[in-house]
Coordinates of C-alpha atoms in Angstrom, one line a residue:
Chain A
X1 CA 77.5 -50.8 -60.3
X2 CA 75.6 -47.2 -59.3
X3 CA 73.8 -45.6 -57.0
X4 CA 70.9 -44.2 -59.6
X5 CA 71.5 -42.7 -62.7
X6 CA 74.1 -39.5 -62.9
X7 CA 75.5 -37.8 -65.9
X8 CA 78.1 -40.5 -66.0
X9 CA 75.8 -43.4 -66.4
X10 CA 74.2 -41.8 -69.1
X11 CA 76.9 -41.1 -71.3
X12 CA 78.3 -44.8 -70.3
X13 CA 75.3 -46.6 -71.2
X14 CA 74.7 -44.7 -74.2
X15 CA 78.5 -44.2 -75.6
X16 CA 79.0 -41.1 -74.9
X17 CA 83.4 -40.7 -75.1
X18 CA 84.5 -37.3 -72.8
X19 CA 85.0 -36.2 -76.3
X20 CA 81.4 -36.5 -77.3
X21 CA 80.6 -33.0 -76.6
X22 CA 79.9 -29.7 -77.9
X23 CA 82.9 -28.1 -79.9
X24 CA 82.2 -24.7 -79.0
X25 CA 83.0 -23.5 -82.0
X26 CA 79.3 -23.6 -83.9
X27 CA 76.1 -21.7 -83.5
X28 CA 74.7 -24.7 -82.4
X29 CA 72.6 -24.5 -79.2
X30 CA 69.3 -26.7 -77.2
X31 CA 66.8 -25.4 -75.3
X32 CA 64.6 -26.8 -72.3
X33 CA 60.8 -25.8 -71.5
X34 CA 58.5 -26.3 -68.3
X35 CA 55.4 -24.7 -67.7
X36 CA 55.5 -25.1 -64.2
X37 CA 56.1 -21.8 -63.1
X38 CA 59.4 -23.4 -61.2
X39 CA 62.6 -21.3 -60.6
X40 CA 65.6 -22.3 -62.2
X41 CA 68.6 -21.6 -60.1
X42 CA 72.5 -21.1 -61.8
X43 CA 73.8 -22.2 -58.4
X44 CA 72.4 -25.6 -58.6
X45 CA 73.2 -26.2 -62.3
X46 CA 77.0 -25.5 -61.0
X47 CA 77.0 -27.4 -57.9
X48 CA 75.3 -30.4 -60.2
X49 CA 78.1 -30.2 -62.7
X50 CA 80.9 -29.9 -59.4
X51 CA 79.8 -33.4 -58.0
X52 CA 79.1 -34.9 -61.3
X53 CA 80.2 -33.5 -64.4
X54 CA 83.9 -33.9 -64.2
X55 CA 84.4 -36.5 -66.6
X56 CA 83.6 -34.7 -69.4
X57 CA 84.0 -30.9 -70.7
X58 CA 80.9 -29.0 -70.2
X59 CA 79.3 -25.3 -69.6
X60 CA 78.0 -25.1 -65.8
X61 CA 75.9 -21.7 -66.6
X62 CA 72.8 -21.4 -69.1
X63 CA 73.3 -19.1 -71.8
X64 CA 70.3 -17.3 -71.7
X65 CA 67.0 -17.6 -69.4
X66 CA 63.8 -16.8 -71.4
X67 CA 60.9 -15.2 -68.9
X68 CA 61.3 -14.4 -65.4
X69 CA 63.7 -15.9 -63.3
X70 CA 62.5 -15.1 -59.8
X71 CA 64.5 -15.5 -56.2
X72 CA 61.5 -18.1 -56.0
X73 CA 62.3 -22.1 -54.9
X74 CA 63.7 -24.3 -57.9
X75 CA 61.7 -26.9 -58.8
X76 CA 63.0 -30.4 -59.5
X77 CA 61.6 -30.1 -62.9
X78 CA 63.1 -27.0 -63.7
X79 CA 66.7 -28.4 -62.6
X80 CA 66.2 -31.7 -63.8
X81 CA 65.5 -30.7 -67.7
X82 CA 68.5 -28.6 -67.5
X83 CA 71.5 -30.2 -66.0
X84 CA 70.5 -33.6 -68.1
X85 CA 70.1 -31.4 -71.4
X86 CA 73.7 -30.2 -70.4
X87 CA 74.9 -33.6 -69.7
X88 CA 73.9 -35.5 -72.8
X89 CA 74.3 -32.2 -74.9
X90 CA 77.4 -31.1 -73.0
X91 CA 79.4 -27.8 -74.3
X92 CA 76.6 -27.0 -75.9
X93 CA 74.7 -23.1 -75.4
X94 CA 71.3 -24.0 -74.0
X95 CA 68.4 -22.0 -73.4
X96 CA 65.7 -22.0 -70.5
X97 CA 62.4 -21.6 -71.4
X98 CA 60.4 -20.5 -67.9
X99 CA 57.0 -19.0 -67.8
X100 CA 57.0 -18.0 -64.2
X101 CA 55.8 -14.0 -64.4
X102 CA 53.4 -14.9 -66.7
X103 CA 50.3 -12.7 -66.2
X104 CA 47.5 -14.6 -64.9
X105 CA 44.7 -14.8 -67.5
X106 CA 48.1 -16.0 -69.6
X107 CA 48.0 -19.5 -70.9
X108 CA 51.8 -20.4 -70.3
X109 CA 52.1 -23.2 -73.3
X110 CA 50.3 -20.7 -75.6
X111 CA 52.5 -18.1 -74.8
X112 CA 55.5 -20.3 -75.7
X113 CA 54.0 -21.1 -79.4
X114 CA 53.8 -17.3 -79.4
X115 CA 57.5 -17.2 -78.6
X116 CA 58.0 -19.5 -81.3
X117 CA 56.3 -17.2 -83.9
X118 CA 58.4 -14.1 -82.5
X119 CA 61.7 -15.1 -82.8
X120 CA 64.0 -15.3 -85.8
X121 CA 66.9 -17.2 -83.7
X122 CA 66.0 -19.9 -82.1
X123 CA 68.0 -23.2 -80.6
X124 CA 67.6 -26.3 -82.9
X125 CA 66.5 -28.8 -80.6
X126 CA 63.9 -27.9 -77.7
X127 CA 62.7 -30.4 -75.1
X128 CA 59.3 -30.0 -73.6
X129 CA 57.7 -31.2 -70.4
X130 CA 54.2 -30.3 -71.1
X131 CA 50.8 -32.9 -71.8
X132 CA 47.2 -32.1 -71.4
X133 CA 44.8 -35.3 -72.1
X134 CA 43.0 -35.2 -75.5
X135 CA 39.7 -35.0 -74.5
X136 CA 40.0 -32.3 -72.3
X137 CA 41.3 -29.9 -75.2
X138 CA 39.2 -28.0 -77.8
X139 CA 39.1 -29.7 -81.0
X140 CA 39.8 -26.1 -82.5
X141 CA 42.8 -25.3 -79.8
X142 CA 44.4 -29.2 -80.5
X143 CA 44.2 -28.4 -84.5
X144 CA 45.7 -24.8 -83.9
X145 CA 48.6 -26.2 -82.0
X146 CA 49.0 -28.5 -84.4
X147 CA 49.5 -25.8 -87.0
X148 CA 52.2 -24.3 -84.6
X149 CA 54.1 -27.4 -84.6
X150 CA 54.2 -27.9 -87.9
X151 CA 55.5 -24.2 -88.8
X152 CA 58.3 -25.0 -86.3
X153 CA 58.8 -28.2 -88.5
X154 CA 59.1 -26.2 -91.7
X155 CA 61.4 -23.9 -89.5
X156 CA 64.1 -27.0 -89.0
X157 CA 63.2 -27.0 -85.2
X158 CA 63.6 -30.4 -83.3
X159 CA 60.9 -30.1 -80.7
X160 CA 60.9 -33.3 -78.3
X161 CA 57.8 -34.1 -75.8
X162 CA 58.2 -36.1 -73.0
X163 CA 55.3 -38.8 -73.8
X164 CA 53.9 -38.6 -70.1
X165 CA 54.2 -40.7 -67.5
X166 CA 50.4 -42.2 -66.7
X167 CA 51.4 -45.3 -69.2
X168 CA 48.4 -45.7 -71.3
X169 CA 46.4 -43.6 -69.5
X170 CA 42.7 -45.0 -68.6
X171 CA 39.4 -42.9 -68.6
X172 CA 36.0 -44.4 -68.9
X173 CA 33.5 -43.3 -71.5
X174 CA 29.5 -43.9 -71.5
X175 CA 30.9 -46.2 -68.9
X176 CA 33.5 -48.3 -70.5
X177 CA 37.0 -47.6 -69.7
X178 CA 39.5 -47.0 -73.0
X179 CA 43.4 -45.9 -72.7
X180 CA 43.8 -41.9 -72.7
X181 CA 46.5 -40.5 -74.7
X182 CA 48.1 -37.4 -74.7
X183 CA 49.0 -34.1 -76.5
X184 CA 50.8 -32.6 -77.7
X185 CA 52.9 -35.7 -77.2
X186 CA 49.7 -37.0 -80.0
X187 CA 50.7 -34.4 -82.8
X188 CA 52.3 -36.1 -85.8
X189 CA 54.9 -33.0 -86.0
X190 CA 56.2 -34.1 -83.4
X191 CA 59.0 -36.5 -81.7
X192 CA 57.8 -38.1 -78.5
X193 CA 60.4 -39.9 -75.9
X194 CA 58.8 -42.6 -73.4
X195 CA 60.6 -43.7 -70.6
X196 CA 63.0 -47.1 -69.7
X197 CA 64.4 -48.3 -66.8
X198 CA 67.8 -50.8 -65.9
X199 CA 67.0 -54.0 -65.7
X200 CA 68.9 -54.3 -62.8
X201 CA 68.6 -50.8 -61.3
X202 CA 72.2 -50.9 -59.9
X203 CA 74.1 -51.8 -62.5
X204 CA 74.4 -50.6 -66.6
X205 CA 72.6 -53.0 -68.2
X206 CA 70.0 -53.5 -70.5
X207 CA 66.9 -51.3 -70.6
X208 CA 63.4 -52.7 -69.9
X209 CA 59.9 -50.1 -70.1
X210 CA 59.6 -48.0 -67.4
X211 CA 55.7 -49.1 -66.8
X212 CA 54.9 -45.1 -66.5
X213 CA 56.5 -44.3 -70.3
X214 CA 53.5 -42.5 -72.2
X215 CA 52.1 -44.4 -75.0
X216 CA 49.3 -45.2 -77.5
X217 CA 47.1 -44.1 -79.9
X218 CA 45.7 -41.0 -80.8
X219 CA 41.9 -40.1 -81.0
X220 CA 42.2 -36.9 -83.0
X221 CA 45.4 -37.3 -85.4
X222 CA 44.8 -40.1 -88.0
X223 CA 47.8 -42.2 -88.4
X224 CA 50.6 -40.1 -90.6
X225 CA 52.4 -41.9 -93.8
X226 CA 55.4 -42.1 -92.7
X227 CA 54.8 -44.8 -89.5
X228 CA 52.3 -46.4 -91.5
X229 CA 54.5 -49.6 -91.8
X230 CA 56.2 -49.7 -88.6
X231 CA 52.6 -49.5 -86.6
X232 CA 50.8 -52.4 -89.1
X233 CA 53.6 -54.4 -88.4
X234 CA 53.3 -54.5 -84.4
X235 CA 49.7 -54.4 -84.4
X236 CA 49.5 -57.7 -86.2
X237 CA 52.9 -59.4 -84.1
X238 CA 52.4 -57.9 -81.0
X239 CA 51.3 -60.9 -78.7
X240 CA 49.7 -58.9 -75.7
X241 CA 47.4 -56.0 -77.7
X242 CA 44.9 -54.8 -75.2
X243 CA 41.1 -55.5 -76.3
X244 CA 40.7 -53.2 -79.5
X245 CA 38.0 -51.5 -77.5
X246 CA 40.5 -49.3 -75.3
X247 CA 42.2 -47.8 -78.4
X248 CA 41.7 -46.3 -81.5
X249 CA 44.2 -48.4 -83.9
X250 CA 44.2 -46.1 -87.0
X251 CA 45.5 -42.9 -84.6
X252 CA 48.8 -41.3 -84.5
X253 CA 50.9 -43.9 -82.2
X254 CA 53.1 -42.8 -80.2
X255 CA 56.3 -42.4 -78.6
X256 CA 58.5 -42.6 -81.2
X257 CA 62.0 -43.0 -79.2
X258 CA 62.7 -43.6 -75.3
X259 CA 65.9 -43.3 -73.0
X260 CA 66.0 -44.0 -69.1
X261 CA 63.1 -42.5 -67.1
X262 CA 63.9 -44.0 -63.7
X263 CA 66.0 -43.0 -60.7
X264 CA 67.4 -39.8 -61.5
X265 CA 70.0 -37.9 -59.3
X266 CA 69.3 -34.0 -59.4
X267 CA 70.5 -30.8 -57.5
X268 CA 67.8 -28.5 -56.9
X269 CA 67.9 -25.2 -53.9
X270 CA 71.2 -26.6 -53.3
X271 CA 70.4 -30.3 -52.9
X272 CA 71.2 -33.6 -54.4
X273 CA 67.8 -35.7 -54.8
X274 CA 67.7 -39.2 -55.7
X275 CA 65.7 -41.4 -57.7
X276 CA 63.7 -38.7 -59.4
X277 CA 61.9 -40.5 -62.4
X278 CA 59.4 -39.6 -65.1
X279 CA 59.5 -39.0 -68.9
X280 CA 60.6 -35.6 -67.9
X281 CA 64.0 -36.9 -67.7
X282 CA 64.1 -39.1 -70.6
X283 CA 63.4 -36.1 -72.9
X284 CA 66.0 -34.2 -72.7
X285 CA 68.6 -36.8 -72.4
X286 CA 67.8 -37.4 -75.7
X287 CA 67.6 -33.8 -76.8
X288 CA 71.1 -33.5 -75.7
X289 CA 72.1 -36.8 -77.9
X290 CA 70.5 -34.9 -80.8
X291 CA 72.0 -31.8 -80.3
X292 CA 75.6 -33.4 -80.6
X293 CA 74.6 -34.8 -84.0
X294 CA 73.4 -31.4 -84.7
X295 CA 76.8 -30.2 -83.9
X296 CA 78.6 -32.7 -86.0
X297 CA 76.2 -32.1 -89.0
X298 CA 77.2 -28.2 -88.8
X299 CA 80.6 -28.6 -88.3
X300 CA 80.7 -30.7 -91.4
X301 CA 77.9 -28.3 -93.5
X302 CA 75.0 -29.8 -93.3
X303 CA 71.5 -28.4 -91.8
X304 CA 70.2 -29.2 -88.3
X305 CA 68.2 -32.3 -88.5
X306 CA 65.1 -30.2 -87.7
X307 CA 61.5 -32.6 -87.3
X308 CA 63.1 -36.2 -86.9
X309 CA 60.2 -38.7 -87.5
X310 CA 60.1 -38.9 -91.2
X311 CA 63.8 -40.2 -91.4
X312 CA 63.3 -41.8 -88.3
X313 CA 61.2 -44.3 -89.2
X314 CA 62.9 -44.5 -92.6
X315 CA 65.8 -45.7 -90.8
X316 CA 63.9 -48.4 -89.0
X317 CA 65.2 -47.8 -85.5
X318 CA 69.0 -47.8 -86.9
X319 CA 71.5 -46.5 -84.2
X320 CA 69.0 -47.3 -81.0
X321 CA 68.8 -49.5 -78.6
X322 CA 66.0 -51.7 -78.9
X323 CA 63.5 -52.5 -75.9
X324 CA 61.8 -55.5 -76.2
X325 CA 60.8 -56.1 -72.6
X326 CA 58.1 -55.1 -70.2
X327 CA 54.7 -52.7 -70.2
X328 CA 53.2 -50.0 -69.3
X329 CA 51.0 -49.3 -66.9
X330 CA 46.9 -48.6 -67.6
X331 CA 43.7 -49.1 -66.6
X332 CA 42.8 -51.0 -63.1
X333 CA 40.3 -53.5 -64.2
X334 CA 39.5 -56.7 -64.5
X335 CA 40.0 -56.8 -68.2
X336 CA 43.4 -55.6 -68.8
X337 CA 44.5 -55.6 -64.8
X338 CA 46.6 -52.9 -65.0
X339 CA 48.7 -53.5 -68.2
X340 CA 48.5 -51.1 -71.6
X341 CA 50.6 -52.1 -74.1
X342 CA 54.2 -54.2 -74.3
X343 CA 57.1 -53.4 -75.9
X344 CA 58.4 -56.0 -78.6
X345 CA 60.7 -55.8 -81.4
X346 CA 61.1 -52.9 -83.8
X347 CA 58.5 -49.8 -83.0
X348 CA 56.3 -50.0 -80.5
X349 CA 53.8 -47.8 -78.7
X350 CA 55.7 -47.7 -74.9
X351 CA 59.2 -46.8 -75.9
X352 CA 59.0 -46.1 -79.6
X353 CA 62.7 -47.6 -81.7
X354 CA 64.1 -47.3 -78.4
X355 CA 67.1 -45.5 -76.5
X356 CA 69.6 -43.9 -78.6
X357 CA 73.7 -45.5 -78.9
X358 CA 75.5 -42.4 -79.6
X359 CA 77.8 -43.5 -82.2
X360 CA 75.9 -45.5 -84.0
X361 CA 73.1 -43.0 -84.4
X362 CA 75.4 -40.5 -85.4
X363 CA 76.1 -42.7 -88.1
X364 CA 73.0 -43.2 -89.4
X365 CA 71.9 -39.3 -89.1
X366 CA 75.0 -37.6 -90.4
X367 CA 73.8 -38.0 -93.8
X368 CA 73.0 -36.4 -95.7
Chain B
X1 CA 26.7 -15.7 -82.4
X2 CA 29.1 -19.3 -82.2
X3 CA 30.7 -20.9 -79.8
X4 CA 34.5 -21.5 -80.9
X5 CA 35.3 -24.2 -78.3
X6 CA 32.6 -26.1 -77.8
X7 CA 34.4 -29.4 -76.6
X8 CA 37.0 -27.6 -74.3
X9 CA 37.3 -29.1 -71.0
X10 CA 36.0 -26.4 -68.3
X11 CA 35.7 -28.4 -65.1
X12 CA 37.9 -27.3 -62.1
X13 CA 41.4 -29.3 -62.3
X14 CA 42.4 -31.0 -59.1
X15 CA 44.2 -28.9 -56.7
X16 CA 42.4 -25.7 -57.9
X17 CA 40.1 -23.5 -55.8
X18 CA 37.8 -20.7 -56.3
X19 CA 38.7 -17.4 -55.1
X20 CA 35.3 -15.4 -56.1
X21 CA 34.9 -13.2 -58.9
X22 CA 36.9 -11.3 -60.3
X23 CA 36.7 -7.0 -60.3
X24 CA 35.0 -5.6 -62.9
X25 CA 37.8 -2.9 -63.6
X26 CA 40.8 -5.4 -63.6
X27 CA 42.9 -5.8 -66.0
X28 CA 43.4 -9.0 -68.0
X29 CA 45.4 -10.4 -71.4
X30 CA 43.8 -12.2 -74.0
X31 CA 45.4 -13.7 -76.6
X32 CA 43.6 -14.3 -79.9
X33 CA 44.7 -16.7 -82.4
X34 CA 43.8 -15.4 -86.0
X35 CA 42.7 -17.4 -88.9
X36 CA 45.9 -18.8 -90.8
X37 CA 46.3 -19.2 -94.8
X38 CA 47.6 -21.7 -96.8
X39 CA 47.9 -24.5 -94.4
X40 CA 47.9 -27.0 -97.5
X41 CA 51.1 -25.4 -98.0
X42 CA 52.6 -25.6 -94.8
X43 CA 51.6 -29.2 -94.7
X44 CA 53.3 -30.3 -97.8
X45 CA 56.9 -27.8 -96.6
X46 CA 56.4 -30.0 -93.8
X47 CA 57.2 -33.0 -95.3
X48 CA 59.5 -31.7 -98.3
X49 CA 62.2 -30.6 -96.0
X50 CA 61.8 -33.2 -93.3
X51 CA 62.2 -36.3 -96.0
X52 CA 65.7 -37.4 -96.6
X53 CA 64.8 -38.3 -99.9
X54 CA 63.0 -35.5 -101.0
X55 CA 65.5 -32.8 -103.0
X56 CA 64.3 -30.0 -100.5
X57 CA 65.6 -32.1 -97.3
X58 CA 66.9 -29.6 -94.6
X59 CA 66.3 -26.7 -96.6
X60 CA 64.6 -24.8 -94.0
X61 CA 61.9 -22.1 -94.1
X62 CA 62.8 -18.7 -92.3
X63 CA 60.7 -17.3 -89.8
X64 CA 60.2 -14.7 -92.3
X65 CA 58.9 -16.9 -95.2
X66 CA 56.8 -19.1 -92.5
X67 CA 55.0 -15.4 -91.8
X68 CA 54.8 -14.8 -95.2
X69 CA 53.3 -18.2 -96.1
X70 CA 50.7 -18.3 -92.7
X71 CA 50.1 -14.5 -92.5
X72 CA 45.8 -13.9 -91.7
X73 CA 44.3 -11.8 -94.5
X74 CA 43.9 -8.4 -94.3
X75 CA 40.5 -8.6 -94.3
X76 CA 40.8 -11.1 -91.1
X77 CA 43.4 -8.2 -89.6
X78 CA 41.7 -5.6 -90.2
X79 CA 38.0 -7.5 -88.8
X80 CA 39.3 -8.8 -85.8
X81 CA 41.5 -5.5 -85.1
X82 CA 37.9 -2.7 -85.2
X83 CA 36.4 -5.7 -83.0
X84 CA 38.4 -5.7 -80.3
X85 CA 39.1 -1.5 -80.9
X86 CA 35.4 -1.2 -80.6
X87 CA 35.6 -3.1 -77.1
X88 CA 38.1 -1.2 -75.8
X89 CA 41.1 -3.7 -76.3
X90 CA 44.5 -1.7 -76.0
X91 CA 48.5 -2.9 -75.7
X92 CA 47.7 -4.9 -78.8
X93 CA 51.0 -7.0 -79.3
X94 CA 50.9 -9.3 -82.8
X95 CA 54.0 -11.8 -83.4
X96 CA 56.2 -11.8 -86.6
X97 CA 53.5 -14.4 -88.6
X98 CA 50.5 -12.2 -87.4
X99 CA 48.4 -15.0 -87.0
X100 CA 48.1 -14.1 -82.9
X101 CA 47.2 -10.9 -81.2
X102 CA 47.6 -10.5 -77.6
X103 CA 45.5 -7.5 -76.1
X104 CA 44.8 -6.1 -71.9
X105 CA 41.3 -5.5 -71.5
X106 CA 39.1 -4.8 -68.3
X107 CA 37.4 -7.9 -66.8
X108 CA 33.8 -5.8 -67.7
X109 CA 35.4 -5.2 -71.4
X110 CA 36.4 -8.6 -72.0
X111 CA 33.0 -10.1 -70.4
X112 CA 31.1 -7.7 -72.8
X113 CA 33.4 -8.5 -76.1
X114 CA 33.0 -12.4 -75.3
X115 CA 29.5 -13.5 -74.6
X116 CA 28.9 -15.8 -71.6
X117 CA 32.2 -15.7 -70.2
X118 CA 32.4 -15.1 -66.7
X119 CA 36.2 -14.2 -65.3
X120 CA 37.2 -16.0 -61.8
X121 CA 40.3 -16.1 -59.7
X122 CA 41.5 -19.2 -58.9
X123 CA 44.6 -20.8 -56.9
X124 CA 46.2 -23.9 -56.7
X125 CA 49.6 -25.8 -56.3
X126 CA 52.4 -25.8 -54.4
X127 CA 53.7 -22.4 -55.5
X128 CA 49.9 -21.2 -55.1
X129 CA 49.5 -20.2 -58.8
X130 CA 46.8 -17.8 -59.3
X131 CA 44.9 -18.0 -62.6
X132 CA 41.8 -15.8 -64.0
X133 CA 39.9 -18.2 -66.0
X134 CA 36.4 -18.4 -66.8
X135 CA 34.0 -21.7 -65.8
X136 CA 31.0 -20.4 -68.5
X137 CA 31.6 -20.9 -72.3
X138 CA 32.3 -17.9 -74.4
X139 CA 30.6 -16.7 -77.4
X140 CA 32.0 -14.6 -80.6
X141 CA 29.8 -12.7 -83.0
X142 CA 29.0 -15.0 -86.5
X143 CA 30.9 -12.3 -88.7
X144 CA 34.1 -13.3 -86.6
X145 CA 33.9 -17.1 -87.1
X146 CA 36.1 -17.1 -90.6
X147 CA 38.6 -14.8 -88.6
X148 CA 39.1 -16.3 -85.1
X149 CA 40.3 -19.6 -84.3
X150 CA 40.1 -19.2 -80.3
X151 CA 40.3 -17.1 -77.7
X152 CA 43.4 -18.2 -75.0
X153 CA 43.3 -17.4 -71.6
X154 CA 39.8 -18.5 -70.7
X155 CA 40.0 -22.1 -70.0
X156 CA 43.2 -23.8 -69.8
X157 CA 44.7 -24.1 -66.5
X158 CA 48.1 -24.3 -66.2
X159 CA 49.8 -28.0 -64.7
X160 CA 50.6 -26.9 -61.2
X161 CA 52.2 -30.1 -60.2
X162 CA 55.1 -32.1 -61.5
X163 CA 54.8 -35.8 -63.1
X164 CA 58.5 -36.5 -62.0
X165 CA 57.6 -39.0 -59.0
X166 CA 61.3 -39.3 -56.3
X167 CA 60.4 -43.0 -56.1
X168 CA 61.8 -45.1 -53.5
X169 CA 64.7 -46.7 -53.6
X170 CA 64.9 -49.9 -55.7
X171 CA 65.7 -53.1 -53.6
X172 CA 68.7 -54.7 -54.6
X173 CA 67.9 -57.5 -57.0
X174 CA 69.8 -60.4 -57.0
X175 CA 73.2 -60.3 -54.7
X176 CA 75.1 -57.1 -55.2
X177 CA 78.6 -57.5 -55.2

């Protein structure tokens, strides 16, 4: 039974042990990016791990804060993506990634890729709240970012995007409504989480979609090799595809993976908020999962397990949780009333393989 | 003379307003993203050292060698750096790969150096953001199209509100113990 999810929820729904944490001993480290120009306050990231982080060893400061940190108000975003990416990733060195100061003719996500292209050392996973819709970007911007993905996936970086949280999305062109899908969640370089909820939202159960988890098909990226199988195989089982008119079937489908998007307790300017939900949550929840594989994989040699989808879909959801139930939400019309896509077995295009099980994933990624 | 982003979005965001034009003599940074090489390259690193199977798995490239592999040409450098000298760009900064330059300009410099834009100041959200964007399509001289992807700071607004929802509480389904 609980009161909305807390770090101890997560780590008992997903296996965590109080050993399952960050040794400490490693160069291993995670990092957390939001473009909202939001504050991030130490204060609340201590008072969150006070009231619920004592079941399990963990840092309660950040080791390093990258942009201005002003005396401004925290933002539940800020503090959210933090004290969950030190939850799941606990005893762990974790980075914030803020881009309040920012000039104002500045472009905050650009000036993060920049970051990315500046820096030698750099955390191995990095979880990002960020998602513009498709059409509203430059074809030239959406390829150039694209480029900047991929030289972070040559780099061994994990970079997770939080899939969005408007479900299909819906937009109507030359007057016909189709799904709208996001990026960079879109980019094939890329692992995108979606979102879940309890079925029974006061107890640890199974997971069911979270009808806002991000999800579909991209109209700029053509589908990439390696989910070529996965994405035939529910298009031609899944018993509720929307008309074929709201999508475009041969795109980049996405999210890949999911964990719990829905009733979050966070401490932000020195409160304790409940129910806080959105893919924003999910993401780095499961950065913090990858992070402590990352850990194991160094302490016993082995690289960082840098852009996931590849062996991901290899492994055929091995290690996750599968969600088979529910779907998310879309366009408000008479034709689809509301609904995008469901979730079925295997992949699908609301919540990916599904939510991660700590130690069986660790098995299946620890090698080689 | 070409328009590099002809399909970017430049309607007003929600939750934005106009604040007027912006002064001629203010300062503003532009970053400009330069032509990269051997993206055929990158693309197949990509997937050497991301597939388990593949005898390159996990055998990552340094930021170094990234720069080394994605680095603009000298020709492109040297181009795009007398173009924006010639305009009065200063503070250039470049990153380790080279393949973005971020320069201050004056609002009257940079409206001269990109055709047709037009720089306004804009507010919006909770934390009142301001923004200098420009509403009007920008233009770069033909001999710069093989050199310049796109310019950033023009059009892109940043989000200014969060897509976490505090929902309210779930009724109890079923009896709770």
């Amino acid at each position: 039974l609980h009161l909305g999810v807390t770090p101890f929820v997560i780590r008992k729904r997903y296996n965590l042990t109080a050993q399952d944490v960050g040794s400490g001993t490693t160069n291993n480290s995670q990092a957390c990016a939001q473009f909202l120009e939001q504050y991030f306050h130490d204060s609340d990231l201590a008072k969150f791990m006070r009231i619920f982080g004592q079941s399990f060893p963990h840092q309660a400061s950040v080791a390093r804060v990258v942009g201005k940190q002003g005396r401004g108000h925290a933002g539940i975003e800020a503090s959210l993506d933090v004290e969950y990416l030190m939850s799941a990733g606990a005893n762990i060195s974790t980075w914030v990634y803020s881009s309040s100061g920012r000039h104002e003719s500045q472009e905050p996500f650009l000036q993060w890729l920049l970051l990315l292209s500046n820096q030698s050392v750099l955390p191995h996973v990095h979880t990002i709240s960020y998602g513009d819709d498709e059409d509203s970007l430059s074809s030239t911007y959406i390829q150039r970012v694209n480029t900047e993905l991929m030289k972070a996936a040559t780099r061994g970086l994990t970079l997770l995007f939080a899939s969005g949280d408007s479900g299909a999305g819906c937009w109507s062109v030359s007057g016909s409504h189709q799904f709208r899908p996001s990026f960079p969640a879109s980019s094939p370089y890329v692992t995108t989480v979606g979102g879940t909820s309890f079925q029974n939202p006061f107890r640890i159960t199974n997971e069911v979609v979270d009808y806002i988890s991000g999800g579909g098909f991209s109209n700029v990226f053509p589908r990439p090799s390696y989910q070529e199988k996965a994405v035939t195989q529910f298009l031609s089982s899944s018993p509720h595809l929307p008309p074929s008119s709201y999508f475009n079937a041969s795109g980049r489908a996405y999210p890949d993976l999911a964990a719990l998007s829905d009733g979050y307790w966070v401490v932000s300017n020195g409160m304790p908020i409940p129910w806080v939900s959105g893919t924003s949550a999910s993401t780095p929840v499961f950065g913090g999962i990858l992070s402590l594989i990352n850990e194991h994989r160094i302490l016993s040699g082995r690289p960082p397990l840098g852009f996931l989808n590849p062996r991901l879909y290899q492994q055929r959801g091995a290690g996750l949780f599968d969600v088979t139930r529910g779907c998310h939400a879309s366009c408000l019309n008479e034709e689809v009333q509301g609904e995008g896509f469901c979730s079925g077995p295997g992949w699908d295009p609301v919540t990916g393989w599904g939510t991660p099980n700590f130690p069986a994933l660790l098995k299946t990624l620890i090698n080689p | 003379s070409y328009s590099p982003e002809p399909d970017q979005q430049r309607t007003l965001p929600p939750g934005w307003v106009s604040l007027g034009r912006a002064d001629p003599e203010e300062e503003l940074s532009l970053t400009f993203a330069l032509r990269q090489q051997n993206l055929e390259r990158l693309l197949e690193l990509v997937q050497t050292v991301s597939d388990p199977g593949s005898p390159r798995y996990g055998k990552y490239l340094t930021l170094e060698e990234v720069a080394e592999l994605v680095r603009p040409s000298s020709l492109t450098l040297h181009t795009v750096q007398k173009w924006l000298l010639a305009a009065g760009a200063r503070s250039c900064h470049s990153v380790t790969t080279q393949d973005f330059l971020t320069c201050w300009l004056s609002v009257r410099q940079a409206e001269l150096l990109l055709s047709g834009a037009e720089f306004h100041r804009y507010v919006g959200g909770p934390s009142k953001t301001r923004v200098l964007r420009s509403p009007h399509p920008y233009r770069l001289p033909k001999a710069l199209a093989p050199h310049v992807d796109f310019v950033g700071g023009l059009h892109r607004f940043p989000p200014i509100s969060s897509s976490l929802k505090q929902r309210p509480k779930p009724q109890a389904v079923g009896p709770v113990g």
